[in-house]
PDB file of C-alpha atoms in Angstrom:
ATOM      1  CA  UNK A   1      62.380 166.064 135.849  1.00  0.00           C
ATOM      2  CA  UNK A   2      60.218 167.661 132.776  1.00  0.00           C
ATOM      3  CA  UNK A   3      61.536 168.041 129.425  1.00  0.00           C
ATOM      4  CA  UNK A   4      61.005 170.560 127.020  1.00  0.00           C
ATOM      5  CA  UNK A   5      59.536 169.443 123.798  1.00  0.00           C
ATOM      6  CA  UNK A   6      61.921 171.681 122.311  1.00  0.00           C
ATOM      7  CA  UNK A   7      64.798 169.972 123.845  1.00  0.00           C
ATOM      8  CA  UNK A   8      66.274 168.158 120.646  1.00  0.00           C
ATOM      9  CA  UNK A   9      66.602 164.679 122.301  1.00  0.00           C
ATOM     10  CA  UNK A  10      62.949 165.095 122.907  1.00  0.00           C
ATOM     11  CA  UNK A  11      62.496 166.076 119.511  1.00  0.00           C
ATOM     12  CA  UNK A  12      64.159 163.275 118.225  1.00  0.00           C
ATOM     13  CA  UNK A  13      62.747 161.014 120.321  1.00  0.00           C
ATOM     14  CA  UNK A  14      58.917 162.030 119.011  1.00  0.00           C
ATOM     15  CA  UNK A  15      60.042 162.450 115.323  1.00  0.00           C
ATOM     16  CA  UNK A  16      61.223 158.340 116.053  1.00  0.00           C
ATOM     17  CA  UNK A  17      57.545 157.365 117.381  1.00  0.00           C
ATOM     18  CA  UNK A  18      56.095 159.302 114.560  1.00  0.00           C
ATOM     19  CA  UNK A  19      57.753 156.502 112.200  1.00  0.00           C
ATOM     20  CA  UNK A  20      54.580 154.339 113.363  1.00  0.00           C
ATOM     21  CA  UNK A  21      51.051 155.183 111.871  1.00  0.00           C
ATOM     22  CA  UNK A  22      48.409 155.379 113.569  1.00  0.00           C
ATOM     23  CA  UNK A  23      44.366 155.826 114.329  1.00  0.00           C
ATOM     24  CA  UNK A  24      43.126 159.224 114.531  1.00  0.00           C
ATOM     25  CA  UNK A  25      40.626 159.420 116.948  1.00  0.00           C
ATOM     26  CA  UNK A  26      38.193 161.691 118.905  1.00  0.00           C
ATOM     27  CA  UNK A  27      37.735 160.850 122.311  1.00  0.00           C
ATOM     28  CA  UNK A  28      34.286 162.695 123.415  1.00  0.00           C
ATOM     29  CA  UNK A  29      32.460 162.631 126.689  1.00  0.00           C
ATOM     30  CA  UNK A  30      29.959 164.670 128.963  1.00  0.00           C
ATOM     31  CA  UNK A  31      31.863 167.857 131.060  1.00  0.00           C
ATOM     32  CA  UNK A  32      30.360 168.812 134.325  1.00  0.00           C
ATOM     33  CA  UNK A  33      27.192 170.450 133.074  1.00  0.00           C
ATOM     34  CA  UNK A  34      26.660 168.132 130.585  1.00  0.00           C
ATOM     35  CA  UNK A  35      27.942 169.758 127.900  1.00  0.00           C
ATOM     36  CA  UNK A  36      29.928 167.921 125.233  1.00  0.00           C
ATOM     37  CA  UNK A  37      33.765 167.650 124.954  1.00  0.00           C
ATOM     38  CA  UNK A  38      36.327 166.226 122.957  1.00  0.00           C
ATOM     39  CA  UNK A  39      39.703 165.997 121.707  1.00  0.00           C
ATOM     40  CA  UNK A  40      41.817 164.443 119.270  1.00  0.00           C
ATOM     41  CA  UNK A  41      44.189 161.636 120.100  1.00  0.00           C
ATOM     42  CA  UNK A  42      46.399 159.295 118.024  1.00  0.00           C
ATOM     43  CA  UNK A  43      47.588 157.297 120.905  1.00  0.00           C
ATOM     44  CA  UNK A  44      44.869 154.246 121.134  1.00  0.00           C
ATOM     45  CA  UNK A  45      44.780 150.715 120.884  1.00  0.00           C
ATOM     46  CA  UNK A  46      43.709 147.573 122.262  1.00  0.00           C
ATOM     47  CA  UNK A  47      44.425 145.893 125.425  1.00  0.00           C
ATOM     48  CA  UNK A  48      41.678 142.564 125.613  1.00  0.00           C
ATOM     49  CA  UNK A  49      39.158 140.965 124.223  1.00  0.00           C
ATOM     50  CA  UNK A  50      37.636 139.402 127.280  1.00  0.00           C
ATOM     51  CA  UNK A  51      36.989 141.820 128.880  1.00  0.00           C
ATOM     52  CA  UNK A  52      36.913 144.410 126.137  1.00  0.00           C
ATOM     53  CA  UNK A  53      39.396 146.828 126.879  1.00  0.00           C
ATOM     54  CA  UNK A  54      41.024 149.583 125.080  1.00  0.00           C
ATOM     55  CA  UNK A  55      43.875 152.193 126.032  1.00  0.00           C
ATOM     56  CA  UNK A  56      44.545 155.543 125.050  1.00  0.00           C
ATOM     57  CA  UNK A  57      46.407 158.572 126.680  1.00  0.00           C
ATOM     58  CA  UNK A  58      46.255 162.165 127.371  1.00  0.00           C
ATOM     59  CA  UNK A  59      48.888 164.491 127.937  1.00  0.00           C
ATOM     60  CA  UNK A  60      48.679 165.405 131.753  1.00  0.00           C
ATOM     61  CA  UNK A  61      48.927 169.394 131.306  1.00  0.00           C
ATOM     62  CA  UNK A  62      45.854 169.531 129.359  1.00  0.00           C
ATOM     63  CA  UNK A  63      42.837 171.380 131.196  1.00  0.00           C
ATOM     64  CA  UNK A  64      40.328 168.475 129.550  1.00  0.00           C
ATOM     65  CA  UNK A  65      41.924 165.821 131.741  1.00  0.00           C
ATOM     66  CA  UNK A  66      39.843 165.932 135.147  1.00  0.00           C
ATOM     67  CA  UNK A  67      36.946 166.100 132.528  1.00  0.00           C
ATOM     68  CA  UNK A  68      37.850 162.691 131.702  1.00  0.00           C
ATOM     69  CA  UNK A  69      39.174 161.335 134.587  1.00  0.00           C
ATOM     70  CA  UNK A  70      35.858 162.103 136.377  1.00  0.00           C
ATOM     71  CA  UNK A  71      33.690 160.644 132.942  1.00  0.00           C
ATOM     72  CA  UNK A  72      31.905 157.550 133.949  1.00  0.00           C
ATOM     73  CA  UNK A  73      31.775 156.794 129.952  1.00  0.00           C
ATOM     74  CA  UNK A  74      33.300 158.290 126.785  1.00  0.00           C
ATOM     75  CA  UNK A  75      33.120 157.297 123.214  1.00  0.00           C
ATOM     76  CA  UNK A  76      36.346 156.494 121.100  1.00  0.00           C
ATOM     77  CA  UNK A  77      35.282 158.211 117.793  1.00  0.00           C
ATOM     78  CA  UNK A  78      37.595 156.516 114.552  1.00  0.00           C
ATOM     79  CA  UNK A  79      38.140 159.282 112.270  1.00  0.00           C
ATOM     80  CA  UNK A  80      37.491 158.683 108.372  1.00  0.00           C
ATOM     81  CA  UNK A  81      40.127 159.086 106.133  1.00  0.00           C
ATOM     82  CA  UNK A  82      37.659 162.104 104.578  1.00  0.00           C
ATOM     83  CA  UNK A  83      37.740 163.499 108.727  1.00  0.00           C
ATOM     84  CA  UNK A  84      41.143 165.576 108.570  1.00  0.00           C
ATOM     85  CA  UNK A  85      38.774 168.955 108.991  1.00  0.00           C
ATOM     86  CA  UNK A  86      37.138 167.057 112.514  1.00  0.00           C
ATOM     87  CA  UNK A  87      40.667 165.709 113.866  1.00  0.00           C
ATOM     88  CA  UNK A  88      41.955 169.184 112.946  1.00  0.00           C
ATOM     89  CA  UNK A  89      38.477 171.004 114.555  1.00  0.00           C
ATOM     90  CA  UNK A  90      39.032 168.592 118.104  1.00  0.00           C
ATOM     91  CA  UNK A  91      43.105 169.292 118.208  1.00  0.00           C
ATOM     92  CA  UNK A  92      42.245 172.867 118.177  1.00  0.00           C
ATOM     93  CA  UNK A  93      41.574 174.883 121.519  1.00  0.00           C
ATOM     94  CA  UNK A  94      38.882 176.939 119.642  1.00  0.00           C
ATOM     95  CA  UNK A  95      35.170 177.720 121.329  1.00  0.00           C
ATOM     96  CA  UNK A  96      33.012 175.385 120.652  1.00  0.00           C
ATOM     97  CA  UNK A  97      34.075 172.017 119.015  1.00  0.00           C
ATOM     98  CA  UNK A  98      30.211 170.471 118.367  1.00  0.00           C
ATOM     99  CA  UNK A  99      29.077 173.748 115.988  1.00  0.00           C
ATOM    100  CA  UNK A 100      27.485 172.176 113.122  1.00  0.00           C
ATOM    101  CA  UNK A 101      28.015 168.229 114.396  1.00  0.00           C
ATOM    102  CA  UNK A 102      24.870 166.556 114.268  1.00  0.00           C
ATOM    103  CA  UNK A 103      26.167 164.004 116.539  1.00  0.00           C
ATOM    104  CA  UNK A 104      24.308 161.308 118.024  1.00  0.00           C
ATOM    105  CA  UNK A 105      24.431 160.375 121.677  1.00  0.00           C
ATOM    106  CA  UNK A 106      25.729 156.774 123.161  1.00  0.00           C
ATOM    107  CA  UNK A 107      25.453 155.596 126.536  1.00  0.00           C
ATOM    108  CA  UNK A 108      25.301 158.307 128.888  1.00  0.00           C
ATOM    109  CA  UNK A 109      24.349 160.633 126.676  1.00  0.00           C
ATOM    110  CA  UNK A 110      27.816 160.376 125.255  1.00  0.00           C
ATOM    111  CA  UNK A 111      28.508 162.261 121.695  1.00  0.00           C
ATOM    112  CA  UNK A 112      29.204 159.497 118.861  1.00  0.00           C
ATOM    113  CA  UNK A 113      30.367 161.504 115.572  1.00  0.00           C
ATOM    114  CA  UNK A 114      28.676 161.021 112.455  1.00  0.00           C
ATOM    115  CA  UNK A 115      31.290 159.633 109.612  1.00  0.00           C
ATOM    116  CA  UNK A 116      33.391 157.630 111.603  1.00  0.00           C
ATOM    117  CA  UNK A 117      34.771 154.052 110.601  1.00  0.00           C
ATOM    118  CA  UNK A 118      34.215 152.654 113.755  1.00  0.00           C
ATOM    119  CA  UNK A 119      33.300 153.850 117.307  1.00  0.00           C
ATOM    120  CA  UNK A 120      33.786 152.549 121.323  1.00  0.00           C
ATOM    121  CA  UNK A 121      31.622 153.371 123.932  1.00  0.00           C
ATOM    122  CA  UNK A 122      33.273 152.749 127.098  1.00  0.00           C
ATOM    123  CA  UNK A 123      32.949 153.358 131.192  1.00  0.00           C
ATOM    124  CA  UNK A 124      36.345 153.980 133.199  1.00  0.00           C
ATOM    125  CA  UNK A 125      37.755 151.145 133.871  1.00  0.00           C
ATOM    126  CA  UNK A 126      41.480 151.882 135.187  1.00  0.00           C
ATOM    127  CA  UNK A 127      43.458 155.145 135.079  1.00  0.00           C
ATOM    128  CA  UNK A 128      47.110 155.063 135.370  1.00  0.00           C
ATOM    129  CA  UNK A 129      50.123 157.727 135.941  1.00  0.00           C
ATOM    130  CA  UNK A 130      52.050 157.712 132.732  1.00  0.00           C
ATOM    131  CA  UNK A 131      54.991 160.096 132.711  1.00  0.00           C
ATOM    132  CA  UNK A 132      53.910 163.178 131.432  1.00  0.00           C
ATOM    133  CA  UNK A 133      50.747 161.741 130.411  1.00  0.00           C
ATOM    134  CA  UNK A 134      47.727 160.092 132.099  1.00  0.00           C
ATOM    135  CA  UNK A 135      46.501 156.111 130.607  1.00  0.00           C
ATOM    136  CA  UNK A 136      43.096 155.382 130.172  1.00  0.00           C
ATOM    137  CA  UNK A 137      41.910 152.034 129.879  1.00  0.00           C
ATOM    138  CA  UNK A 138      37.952 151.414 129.039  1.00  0.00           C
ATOM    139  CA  UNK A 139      35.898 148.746 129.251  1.00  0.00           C
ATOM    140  CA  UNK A 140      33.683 148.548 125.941  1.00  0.00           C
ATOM    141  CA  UNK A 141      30.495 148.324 126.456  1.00  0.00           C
ATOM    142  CA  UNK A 142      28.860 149.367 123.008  1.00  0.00           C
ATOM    143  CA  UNK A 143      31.005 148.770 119.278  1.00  0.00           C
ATOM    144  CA  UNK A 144      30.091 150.174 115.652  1.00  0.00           C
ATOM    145  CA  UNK A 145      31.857 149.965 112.669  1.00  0.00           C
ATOM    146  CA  UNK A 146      31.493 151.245 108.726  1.00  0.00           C
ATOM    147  CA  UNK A 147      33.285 148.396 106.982  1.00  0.00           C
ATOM    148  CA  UNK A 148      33.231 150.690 103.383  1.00  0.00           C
ATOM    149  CA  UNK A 149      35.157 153.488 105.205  1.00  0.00           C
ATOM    150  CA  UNK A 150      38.874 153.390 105.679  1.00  0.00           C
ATOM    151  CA  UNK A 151      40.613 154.860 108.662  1.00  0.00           C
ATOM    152  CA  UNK A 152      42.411 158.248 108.944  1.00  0.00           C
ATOM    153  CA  UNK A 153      46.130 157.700 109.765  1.00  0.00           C
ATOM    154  CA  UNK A 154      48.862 160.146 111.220  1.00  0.00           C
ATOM    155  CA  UNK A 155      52.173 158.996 110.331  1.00  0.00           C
ATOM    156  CA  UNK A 156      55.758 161.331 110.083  1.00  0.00           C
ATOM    157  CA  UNK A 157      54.035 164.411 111.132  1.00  0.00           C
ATOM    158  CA  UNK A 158      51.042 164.168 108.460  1.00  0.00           C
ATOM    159  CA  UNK A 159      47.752 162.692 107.318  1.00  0.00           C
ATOM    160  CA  UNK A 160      48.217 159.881 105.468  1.00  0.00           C
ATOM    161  CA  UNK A 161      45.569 157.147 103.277  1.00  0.00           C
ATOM    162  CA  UNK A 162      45.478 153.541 103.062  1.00  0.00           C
ATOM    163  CA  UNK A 163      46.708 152.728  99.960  1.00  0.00           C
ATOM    164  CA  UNK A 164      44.577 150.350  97.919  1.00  0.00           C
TER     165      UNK A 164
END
């Protein structure tokens, strides 16, 4: 059975997850012509250290999911907290995401965005059903981080900072 999201026990249920911060992130890969894609997503974390394996999820109506299910690799961008305009840019379903982005490219040719705190560059490693979404888990294979930057967070429906 599918729920609306506007079903108010739905709604409640969300509003009650978005109590937790988290990560924003942009998860980017190659599409079937080779042309970059990407999308913002706020549900990732880790799963082991040996091996190196992250999750993250993607809601399962979303036309950018046999993109990623077919991706051999895709990079786990960690949005800056000065990266609000790219999380908002990637969460968008406007033309062309890249415009501008002088990205660089990871293994694969996967995009890595410039600015981040951190990056993951990771091949498929499991895919799982997950309700109404679809759970990725990667196996890292390349790591970067910007120790002076501080991460983006979403937390109660908005941006937040890392105090100091």
């Amino acid at each position: 059975m599918t729920v609306s999201k506007n079903d108010p026990a739905a709604r409640a249920f969300r509003d009650t997850l978005g109590m937790f911060p988290t990560g924003v992130t942009v998860i980017t890969a190659r599409g079937p012509g080779g042309e970059p894609v990407g999308l913002t997503v706020s549900s990732f974390n880790s799963v082991s250290l040996t091996p190196p394996l992250v999750v993250w999820s993607l809601s399962g109506h979303l036309p950018s999911v046999p993109i990623f299910e077919s991706a051999a690799v895709y990079a786990i961008n960690v949005l800056a907290d000065d990266q609000q305009d790219i999380s908002q840019r990637f969460a968008s379903r406007g033309e062309d995401k890249f415009a501008g982005i002088a990205f660089t490219e990871g293994e694969g040719g996967v995009p890595i965005l410039p600015g981040c705190c951190a990056s993951f560059q990771c091949r498929q490693f499991a895919r799982h059903p997950g309700g109404d979404h679809v759970v990725f888990i990667g196996e890292v294979l390349a790591f970067e981080r910007d120790a002076a930057k501080r991460p983006l967070l979403f937390q109660g429906g908005a941006y937040r900072r890392l105090a100091d």
